[in-house]
Short mmCIF file of C-alpha atoms in Angstrom, two decimals:
data_model
loop_
_atom_site.label_atom_id
_atom_site.label_comp_id
_atom_site.label_asym_id
_atom_site.label_seq_id
_atom_site.Cartn_x
_atom_site.Cartn_y
_atom_site.Cartn_z
CA GLN T 1 0.15 -0.18 -0.07
CA GLY T 2 0.88 3.17 -0.83
CA GLY T 3 1.97 5.51 1.58
CA VAL T 4 2.19 3.22 4.56
CA GLU T 5 3.17 2.29 7.84
CA VAL T 6 3.22 -1.49 9.24
CA GLY T 7 -0.44 -2.42 9.42
CA ARG T 8 -1.45 1.00 8.25
CA CYS T 9 -3.04 1.80 4.68
CA SER T 10 -3.53 4.96 3.97
CA CYS T 11 -4.40 5.82 -0.05
CA ALA T 12 -7.12 8.37 -1.51
CA GLY T 13 -8.39 6.61 -3.80
CA SER T 14 -12.14 6.98 -5.61
CA LEU T 15 -14.91 5.36 -5.65
CA ASP T 16 -16.48 4.90 -8.94
CA CYS T 17 -20.53 4.25 -9.49
CA GLY T 18 -21.19 5.01 -12.15
CA ALA T 19 -24.14 6.89 -12.99
CA ASN T 20 -24.55 7.47 -9.40
CA PRO T 21 -22.57 9.30 -6.75
CA ILE T 22 -22.64 6.04 -4.70
CA GLY T 23 -25.22 3.02 -4.86
CA GLY T 24 -25.86 0.25 -6.76
CA SER T 25 -22.65 -1.46 -7.98
CA CYS T 26 -19.46 0.58 -7.37
CA THR T 27 -15.76 0.15 -8.31
CA VAL T 28 -12.98 1.41 -6.05
CA SER T 29 -9.59 2.30 -7.33
CA GLU T 30 -7.05 2.31 -4.56
CA TYR T 31 -5.37 5.48 -5.70
CA GLY T 32 -7.68 7.44 -7.60
CA ASP T 33 -8.16 10.81 -5.96
CA PRO T 34 -6.35 13.40 -8.23
CA PHE T 35 -6.65 15.55 -5.44
CA ASP T 36 -4.46 14.23 -2.94
CA VAL T 37 -0.87 13.50 -3.55
CA MET T 38 -1.69 9.94 -1.60
CA GLY T 39 -3.51 9.32 -5.11
CA ASN T 40 -0.21 9.26 -6.30
CA SER T 41 -1.23 11.11 -9.17
CA SER T 42 -0.14 14.76 -8.40
CA ALA T 43 1.56 17.13 -5.62
CA MET T 44 -1.56 18.68 -4.50
CA HIS T 45 -3.11 19.28 -0.62
CA PHE T 46 -4.04 16.15 1.15
CA SER T 47 -7.59 15.61 1.87
CA ALA T 48 -9.26 17.65 4.98
CA PHE T 49 -9.42 14.44 6.35
CA GLN T 50 -5.92 13.26 6.13
CA LYS T 51 -5.04 16.89 7.34
CA GLN T 52 -6.99 16.76 10.42
CA MET T 53 -5.00 12.91 11.02
CA LEU T 54 -1.65 14.69 10.86
CA LYS T 55 -2.96 17.62 13.05
CA TRP T 56 -2.33 20.00 10.07
CA ILE T 57 -6.01 21.59 10.94
CA PRO T 58 -6.66 21.89 14.27
CA ASP T 59 -9.90 19.29 15.47
CA ALA T 60 -11.70 22.63 16.30
CA SER T 61 -12.09 23.27 12.28
CA VAL T 62 -13.68 20.17 10.88
CA SER T 63 -17.93 20.45 12.55
CA THR T 64 -19.76 17.22 13.38
CA HIS T 65 -23.11 17.23 11.53
CA SER T 66 -25.08 15.53 14.36
CA GLY T 67 -29.03 15.51 13.07
CA GLY T 68 -31.04 18.00 12.00
CA ALA T 69 -30.33 20.49 9.36
CA ALA T 70 -27.95 23.00 9.68
CA THR T 71 -25.42 25.39 7.45
CA TYR T 72 -22.48 25.56 7.08
CA THR T 73 -19.44 28.11 6.00
CA LEU T 74 -16.35 26.64 4.66
CA ASN T 75 -12.88 27.48 4.47
CA PRO T 76 -10.45 26.63 1.41
CA ILE T 77 -8.18 24.39 3.07
CA GLU T 78 -5.42 25.65 1.17
CA THR T 79 -5.28 29.17 3.04
CA ALA T 80 -4.28 29.48 6.90
CA GLY T 81 -6.59 30.60 9.37
CA GLY T 82 -9.99 29.28 8.29
CA ALA T 83 -12.63 28.81 11.16
CA ARG T 84 -13.82 25.61 9.29
CA TYR T 85 -12.09 23.32 6.49
CA ALA T 86 -14.13 20.52 6.87
CA VAL T 87 -18.19 19.21 7.85
CA ARG T 88 -18.08 15.12 8.82
CA ILE T 89 -21.21 13.70 8.47
CA PRO T 90 -21.93 10.60 10.24
CA ALA T 91 -24.54 8.53 7.71
CA GLY T 92 -24.48 5.57 9.06
CA PRO T 93 -22.00 2.30 11.02
CA ASN T 94 -20.61 1.90 7.59
CA ARG T 95 -20.45 5.31 5.96
CA THR T 96 -18.90 8.78 6.89
CA TYR T 97 -18.87 11.81 4.72
CA TRP T 98 -16.23 14.05 4.78
CA LEU T 99 -17.16 18.06 2.61
CA GLU T 100 -14.18 20.60 2.11
CA TYR T 101 -13.41 23.36 -0.52
CA ARG T 102 -10.48 23.49 -2.44
CA GLN T 103 -9.27 26.97 -4.71
CA PRO T 104 -6.37 27.04 -6.87
CA ILE T 105 -3.73 28.37 -4.78
CA GLY T 106 0.37 26.71 -4.25
CA PHE T 107 -0.11 23.13 -4.32
CA ASP T 108 -3.81 22.82 -5.61
CA SER T 109 -2.50 25.65 -8.52
CA GLY T 110 -4.13 22.75 -11.02
CA ILE T 111 -8.08 22.85 -9.81
CA SER T 112 -9.90 23.39 -12.57
CA ALA T 113 -12.77 25.76 -12.41
CA ALA T 114 -14.94 23.23 -11.86
CA ASN T 115 -13.93 21.73 -9.22
CA ALA T 116 -13.39 25.32 -7.40
CA ASN T 117 -16.89 25.57 -7.70
CA GLY T 118 -18.55 23.26 -5.20
CA ALA T 119 -17.45 20.56 -2.29
CA GLN T 120 -16.03 17.70 -2.87
CA VAL T 121 -17.53 14.46 -1.08
CA ARG T 122 -14.88 11.85 0.12
CA VAL T 123 -16.54 9.29 2.31
CA VAL T 124 -13.86 7.41 4.99
CA ARG T 125 -13.61 5.22 7.68
CA PRO T 126 -15.70 3.65 9.10
CA PHE T 127 -15.94 3.04 5.28
CA GLU T 128 -15.73 -0.89 4.49
CA THR T 129 -11.52 -1.56 4.55
CA LEU T 130 -10.37 -2.97 1.09
CA CYS T 131 -7.13 -4.04 1.60
CA SER T 132 -5.91 -6.98 3.53
CA GLY T 133 -4.16 -6.55 6.56
CA CYS T 134 -5.56 -3.15 7.55
CA ASP T 135 -5.92 -2.80 11.31
CA ALA T 136 -8.68 -0.38 13.85
CA TYR T 137 -5.94 2.67 12.28
CA SER T 138 -6.45 2.55 8.55
CA ASN T 139 -7.47 5.82 6.93
CA ASP T 140 -7.86 5.28 3.17
CA THR T 141 -10.64 7.86 1.82
CA GLU T 142 -12.39 7.35 -1.37
CA LEU T 143 -13.75 10.73 -3.62
CA LEU T 144 -17.22 10.66 -4.86
CA ASP T 145 -18.34 11.67 -7.93
CA MET T 146 -20.44 14.21 -8.12
CA THR T 147 -20.81 14.84 -12.53
CA THR T 148 -21.06 11.07 -12.94
CA ALA T 149 -22.46 12.69 -16.88
CA THR T 150 -18.66 12.62 -17.62
CA ASN T 151 -16.34 9.22 -17.59
CA THR T 152 -14.02 11.95 -15.10
CA PHE T 153 -12.62 11.91 -11.55
CA ALA T 154 -11.12 15.73 -12.54
CA ASP T 155 -14.75 17.48 -12.29
CA ALA T 156 -16.07 15.10 -9.19
CA ALA T 157 -16.62 18.09 -7.06
CA LEU T 158 -21.03 19.07 -6.18
CA ALA T 159 -21.53 21.66 -7.98
CA THR T 160 -22.81 25.33 -6.62
CA GLY T 161 -26.46 24.91 -6.81
CA SER T 162 -26.37 21.04 -6.94
CA ARG T 163 -27.80 18.58 -4.59
CA PHE T 164 -26.50 15.06 -3.66
CA VAL T 165 -29.14 12.55 -1.63
CA ASP T 166 -28.11 9.49 -0.41
CA ASN T 167 -31.42 7.85 -0.21
CA TYR T 168 -29.99 4.93 1.85
CA TYR T 169 -29.20 6.51 4.77
CA GLY T 170 -31.01 10.09 4.66
CA ILE T 171 -28.65 12.20 4.29
CA ALA T 172 -28.62 15.65 1.62
CA ILE T 173 -25.75 17.70 1.16
CA ASP T 174 -27.34 20.74 -0.49
CA VAL T 175 -23.89 23.54 -1.78
CA LEU T 176 -26.01 27.39 -1.95
CA SER T 177 -23.00 29.45 -2.21
CA ARG T 178 -19.48 30.50 -2.85
CA THR T 179 -16.49 33.10 -3.21
CA ALA T 180 -13.20 32.96 -3.46
CA SER T 181 -12.80 32.37 0.56
CA ALA T 182 -15.69 30.42 1.19
CA LEU T 183 -17.88 27.86 0.47
CA THR T 184 -22.20 27.41 2.03
CA VAL T 185 -23.29 23.97 1.97
CA ARG T 186 -26.61 23.03 3.91
CA VAL T 187 -26.59 18.99 5.55
CA SER T 188 -30.19 17.87 6.41
CA SER T 189 -30.69 14.63 8.09
CA LEU T 190 -33.64 13.31 6.19
CA GLY T 191 -34.58 9.63 7.83
CA LYS T 192 -32.91 6.30 6.68
CA GLY T 193 -35.22 4.88 3.50
CA ILE T 194 -34.99 1.49 2.33
CA GLY T 195 -33.50 0.00 -0.49
CA PRO T 196 -30.03 -2.08 -1.10
CA ASP T 197 -26.99 -0.61 0.23
CA PHE T 198 -24.18 -0.30 -2.79
CA ASP T 199 -21.47 -3.27 -3.13
CA ALA T 200 -18.09 -2.44 -3.86
CA ASN T 201 -17.02 -5.21 -6.14
CA ALA T 202 -13.92 -4.74 -7.16
CA THR T 203 -10.54 -2.70 -6.71
CA THR T 204 -7.67 -1.46 -8.45
CA ASP T 205 -4.48 -0.27 -8.22
#
């Protein structure tokens, strides 16, 4: 595994579920996140989840959504001194979402206009662990593709004015507005739905 201590998997992957950001039959690409240096494809910033794990951003800069509906304003993770860099959404026992805002600054200067215009959404532990030998400290992330009409993760962000709904766990994410220094999102807990969850049926390197 890339970037790894013994017994620990630290990769920045992507989750491809075809026509859905998540749900149904999905494929995990272990190093498929093009916006995280742990994806082994570019020298961009770590995701907010990894930065918090490394203590590069303070715990207080990550808000946890605890239910109901709430509005959050995110600062770009590339800038210092931000009040909030991420929203953590514990959707269910096997799924936790992280939202963050990226701008073309410094190491992230290659981020496209499409990805600067919305929220990047990742799922993290206790998401299903897909690497053998991983332990309780495993901290893989999987980037979700919020623009499924294209066959690339280069435009994966949930754009301003758009909504994502996890029908299985009953979570809705609305991206309300943005400036160069702030992104406003609303997270709503809708109640758990019915129907099958997704099945991650393959892993690639």
